[in-house]
mmCIF file of N, CA and C in Angstrom:
data_model
loop_
_atom_site.group_PDB
_atom_site.id
_atom_site.type_symbol
_atom_site.label_atom_id
_atom_site.label_comp_id
_atom_site.label_asym_id
_atom_site.label_seq_id
_atom_site.Cartn_x
_atom_site.Cartn_y
_atom_site.Cartn_z
ATOM 1 N N SER A 50 0.737 -1.154 0.174
ATOM 2 C CA SER A 50 0.105 -0.226 -0.149
ATOM 3 C C SER A 50 0.571 1.184 0.446
ATOM 4 N N THR A 51 -0.054 2.204 -0.971
ATOM 5 C CA THR A 51 1.196 3.343 -0.931
ATOM 6 C C THR A 51 0.601 4.244 0.723
ATOM 7 N N ARG A 52 -0.097 4.148 1.220
ATOM 8 C CA ARG A 52 -0.659 5.095 2.371
ATOM 9 C C ARG A 52 0.011 5.719 2.918
ATOM 10 N N TYR A 53 1.160 5.206 3.834
ATOM 11 C CA TYR A 53 2.581 5.510 4.062
ATOM 12 C C TYR A 53 3.727 5.342 3.975
ATOM 13 N N MET A 54 3.842 4.635 2.600
ATOM 14 C CA MET A 54 5.136 5.333 1.967
ATOM 15 C C MET A 54 5.338 6.565 1.665
ATOM 16 N N THR A 55 6.640 7.096 2.462
ATOM 17 C CA THR A 55 7.399 8.464 2.169
ATOM 18 C C THR A 55 8.798 8.455 2.260
ATOM 19 N N LEU A 56 9.295 9.293 1.588
ATOM 20 C CA LEU A 56 10.611 9.636 2.061
ATOM 21 C C LEU A 56 10.880 10.388 3.055
ATOM 22 N N PHE A 57 9.733 10.775 3.518
ATOM 23 C CA PHE A 57 9.414 12.209 4.909
ATOM 24 C C PHE A 57 8.885 11.066 5.890
ATOM 25 N N PRO A 58 9.238 10.677 6.660
ATOM 26 C CA PRO A 58 9.497 10.104 8.277
ATOM 27 C C PRO A 58 7.928 11.404 8.732
ATOM 28 N N TYR A 59 8.205 12.236 9.106
ATOM 29 C CA TYR A 59 7.668 13.292 9.615
ATOM 30 C C TYR A 59 6.507 13.735 8.692
ATOM 31 N N THR A 60 5.862 12.993 7.405
ATOM 32 C CA THR A 60 5.013 14.094 7.144
ATOM 33 C C THR A 60 3.302 13.258 7.876
ATOM 34 N N THR A 61 3.500 11.880 8.223
ATOM 35 C CA THR A 61 3.230 11.486 9.450
ATOM 36 C C THR A 61 2.676 12.496 10.343
ATOM 37 N N LEU A 62 3.043 13.247 10.886
ATOM 38 C CA LEU A 62 2.631 13.823 11.969
ATOM 39 C C LEU A 62 1.639 14.765 11.454
ATOM 40 N N PHE A 63 1.417 14.620 10.171
ATOM 41 C CA PHE A 63 -0.362 15.552 9.305
ATOM 42 C C PHE A 63 -0.871 14.485 9.412
ATOM 43 N N ARG A 64 -0.974 13.331 9.824
ATOM 44 C CA ARG A 64 -1.877 11.715 9.122
ATOM 45 C C ARG A 64 -2.763 11.255 10.520
ATOM 46 N N SER A 65 -2.143 11.799 11.727
ATOM 47 C CA SER A 65 -3.075 11.557 13.322
ATOM 48 C C SER A 65 -2.563 10.043 12.778
ATOM 49 N N VAL A 66 -0.952 9.352 12.465
ATOM 50 C CA VAL A 66 -0.705 8.562 13.304
ATOM 51 C C VAL A 66 -0.236 7.909 14.179
ATOM 52 N N LYS A 67 0.066 7.028 15.179
ATOM 53 C CA LYS A 67 0.284 6.611 16.478
ATOM 54 C C LYS A 67 1.638 6.210 16.097
ATOM 55 N N LEU A 68 2.269 5.430 15.261
ATOM 56 C CA LEU A 68 3.425 4.961 13.876
ATOM 57 C C LEU A 68 4.057 4.907 13.416
ATOM 58 N N SER A 69 5.124 4.813 13.221
ATOM 59 C CA SER A 69 5.487 5.407 12.046
ATOM 60 C C SER A 69 6.830 4.342 12.224
ATOM 61 N N GLY A 70 8.256 4.231 11.471
ATOM 62 C CA GLY A 70 9.211 3.577 11.870
ATOM 63 C C GLY A 70 10.046 3.661 10.512
ATOM 64 N N ALA A 71 10.779 2.317 10.601
ATOM 65 C CA ALA A 71 11.844 1.555 9.485
ATOM 66 C C ALA A 71 11.588 0.569 8.921
ATOM 67 N N THR A 72 12.142 0.740 7.251
ATOM 68 C CA THR A 72 12.293 -0.445 5.980
ATOM 69 C C THR A 72 13.303 -0.767 5.337
ATOM 70 N N VAL A 73 14.248 -2.059 6.113
ATOM 71 C CA VAL A 73 14.649 -2.232 5.213
ATOM 72 C C VAL A 73 14.144 -3.354 3.785
ATOM 73 N N HIS A 74 14.674 -3.087 2.754
ATOM 74 C CA HIS A 74 14.423 -3.911 1.638
ATOM 75 C C HIS A 74 15.474 -3.998 0.507
ATOM 76 N N PHE A 75 15.376 -5.281 -0.243
ATOM 77 C CA PHE A 75 16.349 -5.129 -1.358
ATOM 78 C C PHE A 75 15.311 -3.479 -2.476
ATOM 79 N N VAL A 76 16.389 -3.642 -3.089
ATOM 80 C CA VAL A 76 16.636 -2.217 -4.034
ATOM 81 C C VAL A 76 14.917 -3.477 -5.400
ATOM 82 N N SER A 77 14.690 -1.850 -5.969
ATOM 83 C CA SER A 77 13.826 -2.767 -6.922
ATOM 84 C C SER A 77 13.738 -1.665 -7.644
ATOM 85 N N ALA A 78 13.219 -1.437 -9.059
ATOM 86 C CA ALA A 78 12.801 -0.633 -9.907
ATOM 87 C C ALA A 78 11.276 0.173 -9.775
ATOM 88 N N GLU A 79 10.835 0.153 -8.546
ATOM 89 C CA GLU A 79 9.688 0.921 -8.498
ATOM 90 C C GLU A 79 10.463 1.609 -6.267
ATOM 91 N N CYS A 80 9.904 2.657 -6.649
ATOM 92 C CA CYS A 80 10.601 2.955 -5.107
ATOM 93 C C CYS A 80 9.815 2.521 -3.844
ATOM 94 N N ASP A 81 10.817 2.239 -3.457
ATOM 95 C CA ASP A 81 10.380 1.094 -2.274
ATOM 96 C C ASP A 81 9.729 0.017 -2.208
ATOM 97 N N GLY A 82 10.044 -0.005 -3.501
ATOM 98 C CA GLY A 82 9.245 -1.475 -4.114
ATOM 99 C C GLY A 82 9.222 -2.645 -3.770
ATOM 100 N N GLY A 83 11.095 -2.893 -3.017
ATOM 101 C CA GLY A 83 11.888 -4.355 -3.734
ATOM 102 C C GLY A 83 10.984 -5.076 -1.623
ATOM 103 N N PRO A 84 11.459 -6.764 -1.884
ATOM 104 C CA PRO A 84 11.059 -7.296 -0.638
ATOM 105 C C PRO A 84 11.603 -6.892 0.553
ATOM 106 N N ILE A 85 10.817 -6.888 1.164
ATOM 107 C CA ILE A 85 10.979 -5.933 2.606
ATOM 108 C C ILE A 85 11.575 -7.185 3.424
ATOM 109 N N ILE A 86 13.723 -6.756 4.049
ATOM 110 C CA ILE A 86 13.637 -7.803 5.208
ATOM 111 C C ILE A 86 13.433 -7.548 6.400
ATOM 112 N N ALA A 87 12.946 -6.352 6.721
ATOM 113 C CA ALA A 87 13.547 -6.066 8.603
ATOM 114 C C ALA A 87 12.353 -4.908 8.266
ATOM 115 N N GLN A 88 11.666 -4.838 9.557
ATOM 116 C CA GLN A 88 10.681 -3.423 9.878
ATOM 117 C C GLN A 88 10.910 -3.481 11.270
ATOM 118 N N LYS A 89 10.948 -2.124 11.496
ATOM 119 C CA LYS A 89 10.618 -1.428 12.710
ATOM 120 C C LYS A 89 9.977 0.012 13.596
ATOM 121 N N ALA A 90 8.614 -0.649 14.165
ATOM 122 C CA ALA A 90 7.540 0.566 14.505
ATOM 123 C C ALA A 90 8.228 1.294 14.946
ATOM 124 N N VAL A 91 7.502 2.833 15.306
ATOM 125 C CA VAL A 91 9.015 3.621 16.213
ATOM 126 C C VAL A 91 6.911 4.918 16.431
ATOM 127 N N ALA A 92 6.799 4.375 17.703
ATOM 128 C CA ALA A 92 6.197 5.831 18.581
ATOM 129 C C ALA A 92 6.409 6.656 17.611
ATOM 130 N N VAL A 93 4.749 7.894 17.412
ATOM 131 C CA VAL A 93 4.792 9.285 17.209
ATOM 132 C C VAL A 93 4.232 9.624 18.178
ATOM 133 N N HIS A 94 4.511 10.767 18.890
ATOM 134 C CA HIS A 94 4.244 11.476 19.984
ATOM 135 C C HIS A 94 3.220 12.474 19.514
ATOM 136 N N HIS A 95 2.430 12.613 20.151
ATOM 137 C CA HIS A 95 1.004 13.961 19.525
ATOM 138 C C HIS A 95 2.837 15.429 19.584
ATOM 139 N N ASP A 96 3.462 15.487 20.781
ATOM 140 C CA ASP A 96 3.648 17.185 21.204
ATOM 141 C C ASP A 96 5.830 17.263 19.760
ATOM 142 N N ASP A 97 5.778 15.621 19.063
ATOM 143 C CA ASP A 97 6.582 15.505 18.127
ATOM 144 C C ASP A 97 6.723 16.603 17.327
ATOM 145 N N THR A 98 7.427 16.644 16.574
ATOM 146 C CA THR A 98 8.081 17.723 15.485
ATOM 147 C C THR A 98 8.402 16.748 14.918
ATOM 148 N N PRO A 99 8.800 17.212 13.219
ATOM 149 C CA PRO A 99 9.550 16.898 12.884
ATOM 150 C C PRO A 99 10.731 16.294 13.071
ATOM 151 N N GLU A 100 11.751 16.912 13.508
ATOM 152 C CA GLU A 100 13.016 16.636 13.480
ATOM 153 C C GLU A 100 13.167 15.628 14.546
ATOM 154 N N ILE A 101 12.533 15.683 15.522
ATOM 155 C CA ILE A 101 12.299 15.052 17.048
ATOM 156 C C ILE A 101 11.940 13.338 15.978
ATOM 157 N N LEU A 102 11.045 13.892 15.349
ATOM 158 C CA LEU A 102 10.987 12.204 14.982
ATOM 159 C C LEU A 102 11.641 11.980 13.843
ATOM 160 N N GLN A 103 12.323 12.402 13.014
ATOM 161 C CA GLN A 103 13.446 11.600 12.634
ATOM 162 C C GLN A 103 13.934 11.253 13.415
ATOM 163 N N LYS A 104 14.338 12.261 14.212
ATOM 164 C CA LYS A 104 15.621 11.645 15.261
ATOM 165 C C LYS A 104 15.153 9.966 15.874
ATOM 166 N N ARG A 105 13.736 9.901 16.981
ATOM 167 C CA ARG A 105 13.267 8.868 17.051
ATOM 168 C C ARG A 105 13.404 7.624 16.360
ATOM 169 N N ILE A 106 13.038 7.835 14.640
ATOM 170 C CA ILE A 106 13.079 7.195 13.667
ATOM 171 C C ILE A 106 14.530 6.236 13.518
ATOM 172 N N MET A 107 15.741 6.826 13.436
ATOM 173 C CA MET A 107 17.321 7.009 12.549
ATOM 174 C C MET A 107 17.447 6.146 14.625
ATOM 175 N N GLU A 108 16.896 6.702 15.120
ATOM 176 C CA GLU A 108 18.133 6.320 16.835
ATOM 177 C C GLU A 108 17.901 4.889 16.960
ATOM 178 N N GLU A 109 15.972 4.689 17.198
ATOM 179 C CA GLU A 109 15.246 3.550 17.633
ATOM 180 C C GLU A 109 15.133 2.401 16.018
ATOM 181 N N ALA A 110 15.131 2.762 14.826
ATOM 182 C CA ALA A 110 14.727 2.126 14.308
ATOM 183 C C ALA A 110 16.061 1.633 13.286
ATOM 184 N N GLU A 111 15.721 2.193 12.315
ATOM 185 C CA GLU A 111 17.318 2.562 11.373
ATOM 186 C C GLU A 111 18.125 1.946 11.428
ATOM 187 N N TRP A 112 19.288 2.689 12.892
ATOM 188 C CA TRP A 112 19.962 2.357 12.534
ATOM 189 C C TRP A 112 19.892 0.614 13.487
ATOM 190 N N LYS A 113 19.378 0.119 13.967
ATOM 191 C CA LYS A 113 19.346 -0.766 14.217
ATOM 192 C C LYS A 113 18.836 -1.838 13.284
ATOM 193 N N ILE A 114 18.275 -1.863 12.631
ATOM 194 C CA ILE A 114 17.154 -3.088 12.007
ATOM 195 C C ILE A 114 18.093 -2.822 10.556
ATOM 196 N N LEU A 115 18.974 -1.555 9.522
ATOM 197 C CA LEU A 115 20.373 -1.775 8.322
ATOM 198 C C LEU A 115 21.318 -2.573 9.197
ATOM 199 N N PRO A 116 21.753 -2.018 10.231
ATOM 200 C CA PRO A 116 23.266 -3.138 10.638
ATOM 201 C C PRO A 116 23.131 -4.886 10.434
ATOM 202 N N GLU A 117 21.325 -4.997 11.220
ATOM 203 C CA GLU A 117 21.427 -6.421 10.857
ATOM 204 C C GLU A 117 20.969 -6.975 9.860
ATOM 205 N N ALA A 118 20.106 -6.114 8.936
ATOM 206 C CA ALA A 118 19.943 -6.695 7.762
ATOM 207 C C ALA A 118 20.886 -7.318 6.868
ATOM 208 N N VAL A 119 21.971 -6.340 7.132
ATOM 209 C CA VAL A 119 23.633 -6.676 6.169
ATOM 210 C C VAL A 119 24.116 -7.914 6.810
ATOM 211 N N ARG A 120 24.424 -7.436 7.991
ATOM 212 C CA ARG A 120 24.855 -9.183 8.845
ATOM 213 C C ARG A 120 24.145 -9.845 8.079
ATOM 214 N N LEU A 121 22.778 -9.922 8.296
ATOM 215 C CA LEU A 121 21.979 -11.373 7.594
ATOM 216 C C LEU A 121 22.437 -11.853 5.965
ATOM 217 N N PHE A 122 22.498 -10.861 5.132
ATOM 218 C CA PHE A 122 22.825 -11.156 3.970
ATOM 219 C C PHE A 122 23.918 -11.374 4.172
ATOM 220 N N CYS A 123 25.508 -10.477 4.153
ATOM 221 C CA CYS A 123 26.398 -10.581 4.142
ATOM 222 C C CYS A 123 27.141 -12.605 4.811
ATOM 223 N N GLU A 124 26.394 -12.802 5.730
ATOM 224 C CA GLU A 124 26.455 -14.792 6.614
ATOM 225 C C GLU A 124 25.721 -14.989 5.072
ATOM 226 N N ASP A 125 24.451 -14.679 4.078
ATOM 227 C CA ASP A 125 24.393 -15.704 3.582
ATOM 228 C C ASP A 125 22.752 -16.603 3.978
ATOM 229 N N ARG A 126 22.773 -15.508 4.834
ATOM 230 C CA ARG A 126 21.008 -16.060 5.606
ATOM 231 C C ARG A 126 19.777 -15.450 5.087
ATOM 232 N N ILE A 127 20.067 -15.048 4.245
ATOM 233 C CA ILE A 127 18.257 -14.613 3.540
ATOM 234 C C ILE A 127 18.015 -14.930 2.438
ATOM 235 N N SER A 128 17.200 -15.404 1.697
ATOM 236 C CA SER A 128 17.178 -15.924 0.445
ATOM 237 C C SER A 128 15.306 -15.276 0.575
ATOM 238 N N VAL A 129 15.334 -14.887 -0.640
ATOM 239 C CA VAL A 129 13.779 -14.653 -1.800
ATOM 240 C C VAL A 129 13.042 -14.865 -2.805
ATOM 241 N N GLU A 130 11.611 -15.560 -2.413
ATOM 242 C CA GLU A 130 10.722 -16.907 -2.880
ATOM 243 C C GLU A 130 9.460 -15.660 -3.627
ATOM 244 N N GLY A 131 9.623 -14.865 -4.709
ATOM 245 C CA GLY A 131 8.579 -14.141 -4.547
ATOM 246 C C GLY A 131 9.023 -12.953 -4.566
ATOM 247 N N ARG A 132 8.222 -12.854 -3.187
ATOM 248 C CA ARG A 132 8.324 -11.066 -2.231
ATOM 249 C C ARG A 132 8.435 -10.922 -1.322
ATOM 250 N N LYS A 133 8.361 -12.659 -0.879
ATOM 251 C CA LYS A 133 8.999 -12.766 0.171
ATOM 252 C C LYS A 133 10.493 -12.483 0.934
ATOM 253 N N VAL A 134 11.095 -12.968 1.834
ATOM 254 C CA VAL A 134 12.017 -12.673 2.506
ATOM 255 C C VAL A 134 12.801 -13.754 3.589
ATOM 256 N N ILE A 135 13.212 -15.057 3.289
ATOM 257 C CA ILE A 135 13.073 -15.707 4.541
ATOM 258 C C ILE A 135 13.705 -15.566 5.119
ATOM 259 N N ILE A 136 14.105 -15.206 5.994
ATOM 260 C CA ILE A 136 15.147 -14.911 6.917
ATOM 261 C C ILE A 136 16.252 -16.670 7.860
ATOM 262 N N LYS A 137 16.862 -17.380 7.891
ATOM 263 C CA LYS A 137 17.649 -18.474 8.274
ATOM 264 C C LYS A 137 17.763 -18.456 9.356
#
């Protein structure tokens, strides 16, 4: 769904959502369209500014799941079946 797809996570502040987060996926021709390797949700607080939310997403999600996804890939523990990512 393109409902939550965005290059700017702070736009969620204007949509009354309670969660935002980060996704690590394989690259494809479609923006953010590759098979998903990992995702992590982060709470959106009522008083968040774009900068605060962006920092929380980086610290609580991106900086954790990206190195983990790279590690799994380098250890050859990821396979893709269709659009589904299998982690061994």
